[in-house]
C-alpha cells in the first residue's frame, strides 16, 4: 500500500517536485540546462481556504514532447522512420533504449523480465539479492546488471554507457494523462503494462528496490528477487 500513500500525498501537495507527479527541474538531468515541466505531470492543484478544490480539475502541462529517433549506429534518423532502436529526450538530455517486439529473440525483447542485482550490493538491508533470477533468452545474463553489460558490449545505438535509470529519470517519460500504458507508444513501442526497475534502493523495506508501473505510472517498492521489466538509459552529454 506504500505506493498509494505516495500517490495521494502528491495529490494533496502542490507539485511533488522531486518524487511524484509535479514540476521537475531540468538541471536534475545530466546534459540538460534550464527548467522544464516534463510532459504529462500534474503541475498544480487549486487550493482555497475551504480546503481542496477540484472544480478546475487537475491542471496539467501541455505535452511539449521533444523526442528524436536514434538508429542502431547512434545517429538521429528521420521522424517517419519505421525502425529505430533508441530515443533521445531533448528536454532532459537522456537517451533511452527502445525494446524489440515480443518474440523477436533479441537480447532486449520487450517480454523479458529480470531480477534486480548489483554486484557491490550482494547483501544489502539484510537481504541477499538474486543473481540471474529473471526470465530471458540468456539465463546467464538475466538480471539488471548483466543485461546492461550485454547491451554495453553490443554498443547499443553506438554507446557503451547504458545503465539502469534512477526513479526520477524513469518517471520523466511517464505520461500521466494516459494509461495502459502511460507512455508515448509512438516513440516507445512494445512497452508493457508492467513494473519497470529503477536503480534506487527502497531503504524502508528489506531487500527492496523502487520500480514504476507503466500501467498507470505509480511508484512502488518491490523485492529484488521478483523479476520485473527494465529499460536502460544513458546520458547523452
C-alpha positions as a printed Julia matrix, in Angstrom:
237×3 Matrix{Float64}:
   0.0     0.0     0.0
   3.05    2.25    0.17
   2.65    3.49   -3.39
  -0.95    4.54   -2.69
   0.24    6.67    0.2
   2.85    8.29   -2.03
   0.28    8.9    -4.76
  -2.31   10.56   -2.53
   0.38   12.55   -0.73
   1.31   14.01   -4.09
  -2.29   14.93   -4.81
  -2.54   16.85   -1.54
   0.65   18.81   -2.12
   1.43   21.37   -4.78
   3.63   19.74   -7.31
   5.56   16.97   -5.55
   8.65   18.35   -7.29
  11.17   15.58   -6.74
   9.34   12.33   -6.15
   5.88   12.34   -7.64
   4.0    13.97  -10.47
   4.99   17.62  -10.4
   7.48   20.21  -11.51
  10.88   18.72  -12.23
  13.99   20.83  -12.51
  15.64   20.17  -15.83
  19.02   20.62  -14.15
  18.36   17.36  -12.32
  19.32   15.56  -15.51
  22.8    15.23  -16.98
  23.4    17.1   -20.19
  20.48   19.5   -19.85
  20.18   23.07  -18.68
  17.34   25.4   -17.77
  13.94   24.48  -16.36
  11.17   22.49  -17.99
   7.88   20.9   -16.99
   8.01   17.29  -18.06
   5.12   16.01  -20.2
   2.02   14.67  -18.5
   2.99   15.77  -15.0
   0.4    17.29  -12.65
   1.73   20.81  -12.22
  -0.81   22.34   -9.83
  -3.9    21.63   -7.76
  -6.22   24.54   -6.95
  -6.31   25.09   -3.17
  -8.63   27.52   -1.38
  -9.3    28.34    2.3
 -12.17   25.85    2.36
  -9.75   23.07    1.52
  -9.03   21.1    -1.63
 -10.93   22.31   -4.66
 -11.01   20.33   -7.88
 -13.54   22.5    -9.7
 -10.85   23.34  -12.23
  -9.76   19.7   -12.25
  -6.1    18.84  -12.13
  -4.27   21.36  -14.26
  -1.88   19.52  -16.5
   1.05   20.72  -18.52
   0.65   20.52  -22.28
   2.63   17.74  -23.91
   5.62   19.55  -25.31
   7.46   16.4   -26.26
  10.79   16.82  -27.97
  11.96   13.34  -28.87
  14.34   12.13  -31.57
  14.53    8.64  -33.01
  18.02    7.14  -32.94
  19.34    4.44  -35.26
  21.45    1.46  -34.31
  24.68    3.35  -35.04
  23.74    6.18  -32.67
  22.74    8.87  -35.16
  19.45   10.72  -35.41
  17.11    9.37  -38.07
  14.01   10.69  -39.81
  10.87   11.19  -37.76
   8.9     8.92  -40.08
  11.39    6.05  -39.83
   9.67    2.75  -39.1
  12.68    1.16  -37.41
  14.6     2.8   -34.57
  16.46    1.45  -31.58
  16.74    4.32  -29.12
  15.02    7.62  -28.34
  16.72   10.86  -27.3
  14.69   13.1   -25.0
  15.89   16.56  -25.96
  14.29   18.08  -22.85
  16.25   16.0   -20.35
  19.33   15.03  -22.37
  18.65   11.35  -21.68
  18.78    8.63  -24.32
  16.5     5.63  -23.82
  16.6     2.05  -25.01
  13.7     1.06  -27.24
  12.55   -2.52  -26.74
  12.27   -5.1   -29.51
   8.99   -6.73  -30.45
   7.89   -9.66  -28.29
   9.17  -12.92  -29.72
  12.0   -11.26  -31.65
  14.68  -13.31  -29.89
  16.67  -10.11  -29.41
  18.53   -9.6   -26.15
  16.15   -6.74  -25.34
  12.87   -8.46  -26.2
  10.04   -6.46  -24.58
   8.68   -9.53  -22.83
  11.81  -10.35  -20.8
  11.94   -9.68  -17.06
  14.95   -9.51  -14.74
  15.84   -9.77  -11.07
  17.37   -6.61   -9.58
  21.07   -7.23   -8.98
  24.14   -5.16   -8.25
  27.39   -6.99   -7.54
  28.53   -4.42   -4.98
  25.24   -4.82   -3.1
  25.03   -8.63   -2.9
  23.8    -8.31    0.69
  22.02   -5.05    1.4
  19.45   -4.33    4.08
  19.98   -7.84    5.38
  18.65   -9.41    2.21
  20.61  -11.38   -0.39
  19.91  -10.09   -3.9
  19.2   -12.64   -6.62
  21.64  -13.07   -9.49
  20.19  -14.18  -12.86
  16.73  -14.55  -11.39
  14.83  -13.33  -14.42
  13.17  -14.87  -17.46
  15.01  -14.08  -20.68
  16.74  -15.69  -23.65
  20.12  -15.96  -21.87
  19.74  -17.34  -18.35
  23.36  -16.43  -17.56
  22.63  -12.74  -18.19
  19.21  -12.4   -16.66
  19.47   -9.7   -14.01
  19.57   -5.92  -14.27
  23.35   -5.58  -14.03
  24.18   -8.28  -16.55
  21.62   -7.09  -19.07
  23.26   -3.66  -19.02
  26.66   -5.32  -19.54
  25.32   -7.21  -22.56
  23.93   -4.05  -24.14
  27.18   -2.18  -23.49
  29.21   -4.99  -25.05
  26.96   -4.7   -28.1
  27.49   -0.9   -28.23
  23.74   -0.45  -28.39
  22.96    2.61  -30.52
  26.7     3.21  -30.71
  27.29    3.62  -26.96
  28.61    1.53  -24.1
  27.48    3.5   -21.05
  23.96    2.14  -20.66
  22.66    1.79  -17.11
  19.54    1.33  -15.02
  17.7     4.67  -14.63
  17.05    6.38  -11.33
  13.48    6.69  -10.14
  13.32   10.35  -11.19
  14.78    9.61  -14.61
  12.34    6.81  -15.36
   9.43    8.89  -14.15
  10.36   11.6   -16.67
   8.99    9.51  -19.56
   5.71    8.68  -17.82
   2.69   10.36  -19.42
   0.19   10.83  -16.61
  -2.55   11.96  -18.99
  -2.95    8.45  -20.36
  -2.72    4.84  -19.24
  -2.42    1.25  -20.48
   0.44    2.09  -20.88
   1.28    5.54  -19.51
   3.89    6.41  -22.14
   4.09    7.72  -25.71
   3.85    4.48  -27.67
   4.69    6.22  -30.94
   8.26    6.51  -29.64
   8.37    3.68  -27.11
   6.61    0.76  -28.83
   6.13   -2.6   -27.12
   6.1    -1.01  -23.65
   4.37   -3.47  -21.33
   1.7    -2.68  -18.74
   4.24   -3.84  -16.2
   6.55   -2.64  -13.44
   9.98   -1.43  -14.61
  13.02   -1.42  -12.33
  14.89    1.7   -11.23
  18.41    1.86   -9.79
  17.18    3.22   -6.46
  17.04    1.07   -3.33
  13.88    1.23   -1.22
  15.55    1.66    2.15
  12.28    1.27    4.07
  11.9    -2.4     3.17
  14.46   -5.19    3.41
  15.79   -6.3     0.04
  13.59   -3.91   -1.93
  14.21   -1.55   -4.84
  11.95    1.05   -6.42
  10.03    0.34   -9.6
   7.46    2.23  -11.69
   4.33    0.67  -13.13
   3.77    1.74  -16.73
   0.14    0.69  -16.48
  -0.74    3.95  -14.7
   2.61    5.42  -13.6
   2.51    4.59   -9.9
   5.72    4.03   -7.92
   6.26    1.1    -5.58
   8.99   -0.82   -3.78
   9.5    -4.46   -4.69
  11.65   -7.38   -3.56
  14.7    -7.54   -5.79
  14.23  -11.28   -6.28
  10.91  -10.84   -8.11
  11.58  -10.45  -11.87
  10.43   -7.2   -13.46
  10.85   -5.41  -16.77
  13.51   -2.76  -17.31
  14.5    -0.03  -19.75
  18.08    1.21  -19.91
  19.15    4.83  -20.16
  22.3     6.82  -20.78
  23.27   10.48  -20.51
  23.64   11.93  -23.98
  26.18   14.57  -22.92
